[in-house]
CSV table of C-alpha atoms and ligand atoms in Angstrom, one decimal:
chain,number,residue,atom,x,y,z
E,37,MET,CA,147.5,50.8,135.9
E,38,GLN,CA,148.0,48.6,132.6
E,39,LYS,CA,150.6,50.3,129.7
E,40,VAL,CA,148.9,50.0,126.5
E,41,ARG,CA,151.0,47.6,124.5
E,42,LYS,CA,148.6,45.5,122.0
E,43,ALA,CA,146.6,46.7,118.9
E,44,ILE,CA,144.2,44.9,116.3
E,45,PHE,CA,143.8,45.5,113.3
E,46,PRO,CA,140.9,43.8,111.9
E,47,VAL,CA,141.8,43.1,108.1
E,48,GLY,CA,138.8,40.4,108.0
E,49,GLY,CA,136.2,42.5,106.1
E,50,LEU,CA,135.3,41.7,102.2
E,51,GLY,CA,135.9,45.5,101.2
E,52,THR,CA,132.8,45.4,98.6
E,53,ARG,CA,132.4,49.0,98.5
E,54,PHE,CA,136.1,48.6,96.5
E,55,LEU,CA,135.1,46.0,94.2
E,56,PRO,CA,136.4,45.1,91.7
E,57,ALA,CA,139.9,45.9,93.1
E,58,THR,CA,138.7,43.6,96.7
E,59,LYS,CA,138.3,40.7,94.6
E,60,ALA,CA,141.5,39.0,95.4
E,61,MET,CA,143.3,41.3,96.9
E,62,PRO,CA,142.6,42.6,100.8
E,63,LYS,CA,141.2,46.3,101.0
E,64,GLU,CA,144.4,46.8,103.3
E,65,MET,CA,146.8,46.3,100.3
E,66,LEU,CA,145.8,49.0,98.4
E,67,PRO,CA,148.6,51.5,98.2
E,68,VAL,CA,148.3,55.6,99.3
E,69,VAL,CA,151.2,56.5,97.4
E,70,ASP,CA,153.6,54.1,97.7
E,71,LYS,CA,152.5,52.0,100.6
E,72,PRO,CA,149.7,50.1,101.6
E,73,LEU,CA,147.2,51.2,104.5
E,74,ILE,CA,148.1,48.7,106.4
E,75,GLN,CA,151.8,49.8,106.5
E,76,TYR,CA,150.8,53.2,107.7
E,77,ALA,CA,148.4,51.9,110.5
E,78,PHE,CA,151.0,49.2,111.9
E,79,GLU,CA,153.8,52.4,112.2
E,80,GLU,CA,151.2,54.3,113.6
E,81,ALA,CA,150.7,52.1,116.1
E,82,ARG,CA,154.5,51.6,116.8
E,83,ALA,CA,154.6,55.0,117.0
E,84,ALA,CA,152.3,55.1,119.9
E,85,GLY,CA,154.0,52.7,121.8
E,86,ILE,CA,152.4,49.2,120.7
E,87,GLU,CA,154.7,46.4,121.2
E,88,GLN,CA,152.5,43.5,120.3
E,89,PHE,CA,150.6,43.4,117.1
E,90,ILE,CA,147.4,41.2,116.1
E,91,PHE,CA,145.8,41.0,112.9
E,92,ILE,CA,142.7,39.7,112.3
E,93,THR,CA,142.8,38.2,109.0
E,94,GLY,CA,139.9,36.0,106.5
E,95,ARG,CA,140.8,33.9,103.4
E,96,ASN,CA,142.7,35.4,100.5
E,97,LYS,CA,144.5,37.6,103.1
E,98,ASN,CA,147.9,35.6,102.4
E,99,VAL,CA,149.4,38.2,101.2
E,100,LEU,CA,149.1,40.7,104.3
E,101,ASN,CA,150.7,38.4,106.2
E,102,ASN,CA,153.6,38.3,103.5
E,103,HIS,CA,154.0,41.9,103.4
E,104,PHE,CA,155.2,41.4,107.4
E,105,ASP,CA,158.2,38.8,106.5
E,106,HIS,CA,161.4,39.1,105.2
E,107,SER,CA,161.4,38.5,101.2
E,108,TYR,CA,164.4,37.0,100.5
E,109,GLU,CA,165.1,37.1,97.0
E,110,LEU,CA,164.1,40.6,96.4
E,111,GLN,CA,166.5,41.5,99.3
E,112,LYS,CA,169.3,39.6,98.3
E,113,LEU,CA,169.1,41.2,94.9
E,114,LEU,CA,169.1,44.6,96.1
E,115,SER,CA,172.0,44.3,98.3
E,116,GLU,CA,173.8,42.7,95.5
E,117,LYS,CA,172.7,45.8,94.0
E,118,GLU,CA,173.6,47.8,97.0
E,119,LYS,CA,170.6,49.5,96.2
E,120,LYS,CA,170.4,50.5,100.2
E,121,ASP,CA,167.1,53.2,99.7
E,122,LEU,CA,165.5,50.5,98.7
E,123,LEU,CA,166.8,47.7,100.4
E,124,ALA,CA,165.4,49.7,103.2
E,125,LEU,CA,162.0,49.8,102.2
E,126,THR,CA,161.2,46.2,101.8
E,127,ARG,CA,163.3,45.5,104.9
E,128,ASP,CA,164.0,48.0,107.7
E,129,TRP,CA,160.4,48.8,108.8
E,130,LEU,CA,159.9,45.2,109.6
E,131,PRO,CA,158.3,43.9,112.9
E,132,GLU,CA,160.8,42.1,115.2
E,133,ALA,CA,160.2,38.5,115.6
E,134,GLY,CA,157.7,37.2,117.9
E,135,GLN,CA,155.9,40.8,117.9
E,136,ILE,CA,152.6,40.2,115.8
E,137,ALA,CA,150.4,37.4,115.3
E,138,PHE,CA,147.4,36.6,113.2
E,139,ILE,CA,144.0,35.1,113.7
E,140,ARG,CA,141.9,34.1,111.4
E,141,GLN,CA,137.9,35.1,111.3
E,142,GLN,CA,136.8,32.3,109.5
E,143,GLU,CA,133.8,34.2,108.7
E,144,ALA,CA,133.1,38.1,108.2
E,145,LEU,CA,130.3,38.6,110.9
E,146,GLY,CA,131.4,42.2,111.9
E,147,LEU,CA,133.6,44.2,113.1
E,148,GLY,CA,132.9,43.5,116.9
E,149,HIS,CA,133.2,39.7,115.9
E,150,ALA,CA,136.8,40.5,114.3
E,151,VAL,CA,137.3,42.2,117.7
E,152,TRP,CA,136.2,39.3,119.5
E,153,CYS,CA,138.2,36.8,118.1
E,154,ALA,CA,140.7,38.4,119.2
E,155,ARG,CA,139.7,37.8,123.0
E,156,HIS,CA,142.5,35.2,124.0
E,157,PHE,CA,145.4,37.1,122.9
E,158,ILE,CA,143.9,40.3,124.7
E,159,GLY,CA,143.7,38.8,128.1
E,160,ASP,CA,143.1,41.7,130.9
E,161,GLU,CA,145.1,44.1,129.3
E,162,PRO,CA,143.8,47.3,127.5
E,163,PHE,CA,144.6,47.5,123.5
E,164,ALA,CA,143.8,49.5,121.0
E,165,VAL,CA,142.0,48.6,117.7
E,166,LEU,CA,143.1,50.3,114.2
E,167,LEU,CA,141.3,50.5,111.5
E,168,ALA,CA,143.7,50.2,108.3
E,169,ASP,CA,140.9,51.8,106.0
E,170,GLU,CA,140.8,54.7,107.8
E,171,MET,CA,143.7,56.9,107.4
E,172,ILE,CA,144.9,60.0,109.3
E,173,LEU,CA,146.8,62.9,108.9
E,174,SER,CA,147.1,64.8,112.1
E,175,PRO,CA,149.6,67.5,113.4
E,176,LYS,CA,150.5,65.2,116.4
E,177,PRO,CA,150.2,61.8,116.3
E,178,PHE,CA,146.8,61.1,116.7
E,179,LEU,CA,146.3,57.4,118.5
E,180,LYS,CA,149.7,58.3,120.3
E,181,GLU,CA,147.5,61.1,122.2
E,182,MET,CA,145.0,58.6,122.7
E,183,VAL,CA,147.3,56.2,124.4
E,184,GLU,CA,148.6,59.0,126.5
E,185,ALA,CA,145.2,60.2,127.7
E,186,TYR,CA,144.6,56.9,128.2
E,187,GLY,CA,147.1,56.5,130.9
E,188,LYS,CA,145.5,59.4,132.9
E,189,LYS,CA,142.0,58.3,132.2
E,190,LYS,CA,142.1,54.6,132.8
E,191,ALA,CA,138.9,54.1,130.5
E,192,SER,CA,138.1,53.6,127.2
E,193,ILE,CA,138.5,56.0,124.5
E,194,VAL,CA,137.4,56.4,121.1
E,195,GLY,CA,138.9,58.6,118.1
E,196,VAL,CA,135.4,61.2,116.9
E,197,ALA,CA,135.7,63.6,114.0
E,198,GLU,CA,132.6,65.6,112.7
E,199,VAL,CA,131.3,64.2,109.8
E,200,ALA,CA,128.8,66.2,106.9
E,201,LYS,CA,125.1,65.6,107.7
E,202,GLU,CA,124.8,63.5,104.6
E,203,LYS,CA,127.2,60.8,105.8
E,204,ILE,CA,126.1,60.6,109.1
E,205,ASN,CA,124.2,57.2,108.8
E,206,GLN,CA,127.3,55.6,107.1
E,207,TYR,CA,129.3,55.9,110.4
E,208,GLY,CA,129.2,55.0,114.4
E,209,ILE,CA,128.0,58.3,115.9
E,210,ILE,CA,128.1,59.4,119.5
E,211,ASP,CA,126.7,61.2,122.0
E,212,ALA,CA,128.6,62.8,124.5
E,213,GLU,CA,129.3,65.9,126.9
E,214,LYS,CA,130.8,68.9,126.5
E,215,GLU,CA,134.7,68.8,126.0
E,216,GLN,CA,136.9,68.9,129.0
E,217,ASP,CA,140.7,69.0,128.9
E,218,GLY,CA,140.6,67.4,125.7
E,219,LEU,CA,138.3,64.4,126.2
E,220,MET,CA,134.5,64.2,126.1
E,221,LYS,CA,132.8,62.0,128.2
E,222,ILE,CA,130.1,59.8,126.0
E,223,LYS,CA,126.6,59.2,126.8
E,224,GLY,CA,125.5,57.2,124.4
E,225,MET,CA,126.5,55.7,121.1
E,226,VAL,CA,124.9,54.6,117.9
E,227,GLU,CA,126.2,52.5,114.8
E,228,LYS,CA,124.5,54.1,111.0
E,229,PRO,CA,121.8,56.2,112.6
E,230,ALA,CA,118.7,56.5,110.4
E,231,PRO,CA,118.6,60.4,108.8
E,232,GLY,CA,117.5,62.4,111.3
E,233,GLN,CA,117.8,60.1,114.2
E,234,ALA,CA,121.4,60.5,115.3
E,235,PRO,CA,122.7,62.7,118.6
E,236,SER,CA,124.9,64.9,117.0
E,237,ASN,CA,127.5,64.9,113.9
E,238,LEU,CA,130.3,63.0,115.6
E,239,SER,CA,131.1,60.1,114.3
E,240,ILE,CA,133.7,57.1,115.5
E,241,ILE,CA,137.0,57.2,113.3
E,242,GLY,CA,138.3,54.0,113.7
E,243,ARG,CA,140.7,54.5,116.3
E,244,TYR,CA,139.8,53.0,119.7
E,245,ILE,CA,141.4,52.3,123.3
E,246,LEU,CA,139.4,49.7,125.0
E,247,GLU,CA,139.6,48.0,128.0
E,248,PRO,CA,139.3,44.4,128.1
E,249,GLU,CA,135.5,44.3,129.9
E,250,ILE,CA,134.4,45.1,126.4
E,251,ILE,CA,135.1,41.5,125.6
E,252,PRO,CA,132.2,40.3,127.8
E,253,TYR,CA,129.7,43.0,125.7
E,254,LEU,CA,131.2,41.3,122.8
E,255,ASP,CA,129.9,38.0,123.9
E,256,LYS,CA,126.7,39.5,124.6
E,257,MET,CA,126.2,40.8,121.2
E,258,LEU,CA,127.5,37.4,119.3
E,259,HIS,CA,123.9,36.9,118.5
E,260,VAL,CA,122.6,40.4,117.9
E,261,LYS,CA,123.1,41.3,114.4
E,262,SER,CA,122.7,44.9,114.1
E,263,SER,CA,123.5,47.3,111.7
E,264,GLY,CA,123.9,45.7,108.1
E,265,GLY,CA,123.4,41.6,109.5
E,266,GLU,CA,126.6,41.9,111.0
E,267,ILE,CA,128.1,42.1,114.9
E,268,GLN,CA,129.0,45.5,115.7
E,269,LEU,CA,131.9,46.8,118.1
E,270,THR,CA,129.3,49.7,118.4
E,271,ASP,CA,126.8,48.0,119.7
E,272,ALA,CA,128.8,46.0,122.5
E,273,MET,CA,130.5,49.8,123.2
E,274,ALA,CA,127.2,51.7,123.5
E,275,GLU,CA,126.6,48.7,126.4
E,276,MET,CA,129.6,49.1,128.3
E,277,VAL,CA,128.9,53.2,128.4
E,278,LYS,CA,126.1,52.4,130.9
E,279,LYS,CA,128.3,51.0,133.3
E,280,LYS,CA,131.7,52.5,132.4
E,281,PRO,CA,133.0,55.7,131.9
E,282,PHE,CA,134.0,56.0,128.1
E,283,TYR,CA,135.5,59.4,126.6
E,284,ALA,CA,136.1,60.4,123.1
E,285,MET,CA,138.7,62.5,121.2
E,286,LYS,CA,138.3,64.7,118.7
E,287,LEU,CA,140.5,64.2,115.7
E,288,LYS,CA,142.6,68.2,115.5
E,289,GLY,CA,143.3,66.8,111.8
E,290,LYS,CA,141.6,65.1,108.8
E,291,ARG,CA,140.5,61.1,108.7
E,292,TYR,CA,140.2,59.5,105.4
E,293,ASP,CA,137.9,57.2,104.3
E,294,CYS,CA,140.0,54.7,102.0
E,295,GLY,CA,137.0,51.7,102.7
E,296,SER,CA,135.3,54.3,99.8
E,297,ARG,CA,136.5,55.1,96.4
E,298,LYS,CA,136.0,59.0,97.1
E,299,GLY,CA,138.1,59.0,100.6
E,300,PHE,CA,140.9,56.7,98.9
E,301,LEU,CA,141.6,59.2,96.0
E,302,GLU,CA,141.8,62.1,98.6
E,303,ALA,CA,144.2,60.6,100.7
E,304,ASN,CA,146.4,59.7,97.8
E,305,ILE,CA,146.5,63.4,97.3
E,306,ALA,CA,146.7,64.9,100.8
E,307,PHE,CA,149.5,61.9,101.7
E,308,ALA,CA,151.1,62.6,98.4
E,309,LEU,CA,151.1,66.4,99.3
E,310,ALA,CA,152.1,66.1,102.6
E,311,ARG,CA,156.1,64.4,101.2
E,312,ALA,CA,158.6,66.7,100.5
E,313,ASP,CA,159.5,64.6,97.7
E,314,MET,CA,156.5,64.5,95.7
E,315,LYS,CA,154.7,68.2,97.3
E,316,ASN,CA,155.5,70.4,94.5
E,317,ASP,CA,155.4,67.3,91.7
E,318,VAL,CA,151.8,67.0,92.5
E,319,ARG,CA,150.5,70.5,93.0
E,320,GLU,CA,151.7,71.2,89.6
E,321,MET,CA,149.4,68.5,88.2
E,322,ILE,CA,146.5,69.6,90.3
E,323,MET,CA,147.1,73.2,88.8
E,324,GLU,CA,146.7,71.3,84.9
E,325,PHE,CA,143.9,69.2,85.4
E,326,ALA,CA,142.1,72.0,87.7
E,327,ALA,CA,142.5,74.7,84.4
E,328,GLU,CA,141.7,71.7,81.6
E,329,PHE,CA,138.4,70.4,83.4
C,192,UTP,P1,134.2,48.0,107.1
C,192,UTP,O1,132.8,48.5,107.7
C,192,UTP,O2,134.5,48.6,106.2
C,192,UTP,O3,133.9,46.7,105.9
C,192,UTP,O4,134.9,47.4,108.3
C,192,UTP,P2,134.6,45.8,105.0
C,192,UTP,O5,134.1,44.5,104.4
C,192,UTP,O6,136.2,46.3,104.9
C,192,UTP,O7,134.1,46.5,103.7
C,192,UTP,P3,132.5,46.9,102.8
C,192,UTP,O8,131.8,47.6,103.5
C,192,UTP,O9,132.3,45.7,102.4
C,192,UTP,O10,133.3,47.9,101.6
C,192,UTP,C1,135.3,48.2,108.8
C,192,UTP,C2,136.8,47.6,109.2
C,192,UTP,O11,136.4,46.1,109.6
C,192,UTP,C3,137.1,45.1,109.6
C,192,UTP,C4,137.2,45.9,107.8
C,192,UTP,O12,138.5,44.9,107.3
C,192,UTP,C5,138.1,47.2,108.3
C,192,UTP,O13,138.9,47.3,108.5
C,192,UTP,N1,136.0,44.2,109.5
C,192,UTP,C6,135.0,44.1,109.1
C,192,UTP,C7,136.9,42.7,109.7
C,192,UTP,O14,137.9,42.4,110.3
C,192,UTP,N2,135.7,41.8,109.6
C,192,UTP,C8,134.7,41.9,109.6
C,192,UTP,O15,133.5,41.0,109.5
C,192,UTP,C9,134.1,43.3,109.0
């Protein structure tokens, strides 16, 4: 059985829900508290044992590449001033040379297309996919749990969470059997179902462990644009579910959809409250706001 060593970070989307912030800046560079979304996702993947990090980028995304590189001027200055803590924040978390690769998705044709763009890097290994704009706060590192479950099941796994009824039509939704040993066997899935057509309220949350067999299914989807006129990863997974065992793992924690304004604000508050150095100040600030409005 192969270890999950590779992770794909699709960051080629246009982020239209977050305009004007995303006009010239990638959505994945938006900071939650003081760190860009993409760095959280990268650190989450590394903590789950991932060794190779593959970013699917597009035009206007060069700032993303730069964030994962040295910043010599800044580092020199901070080192001369002996600002060790700040130096660590710019440098100490960087991947090793050769661990990170960037693939250009020339056209933003959808998440399925973005993952397909990584096919030559994926080869015949299982791999993780992380959507950086979906942030997760959970007692146990969720992707790590998924990677461990893959080790036992040797089958694809998607992360899911319950979603409010009125939001069901914004996400990929699964139809699954009852949970057993922390996993649900998936019977089917559908991207952004019309109201009343959803098989459940369990939405896919931007964390996937996929077997390389997904690639031929994505090949077949290249000419099938579905929800939103995009090539959807969910459509390819829905076809694969018919032939191969596929599981869902329910998140024991909270996810924040940072691609939406409300989700992004929530994430900023939740992540600030989760930090020992900010918790008290933020709590006080919220109390003041609540009393005022
Ligand atoms: P979203 O559905 O959030 O789309 O993509 P988006 O284009 O980024 O944002 P909106 O809906 O216009 O506001 C989910 C993830 O898939 C990536 C995005 O960067 C995001 O991380 N993606 C999407 C790609 O890499 N390529 C695409 O063609 C589309």
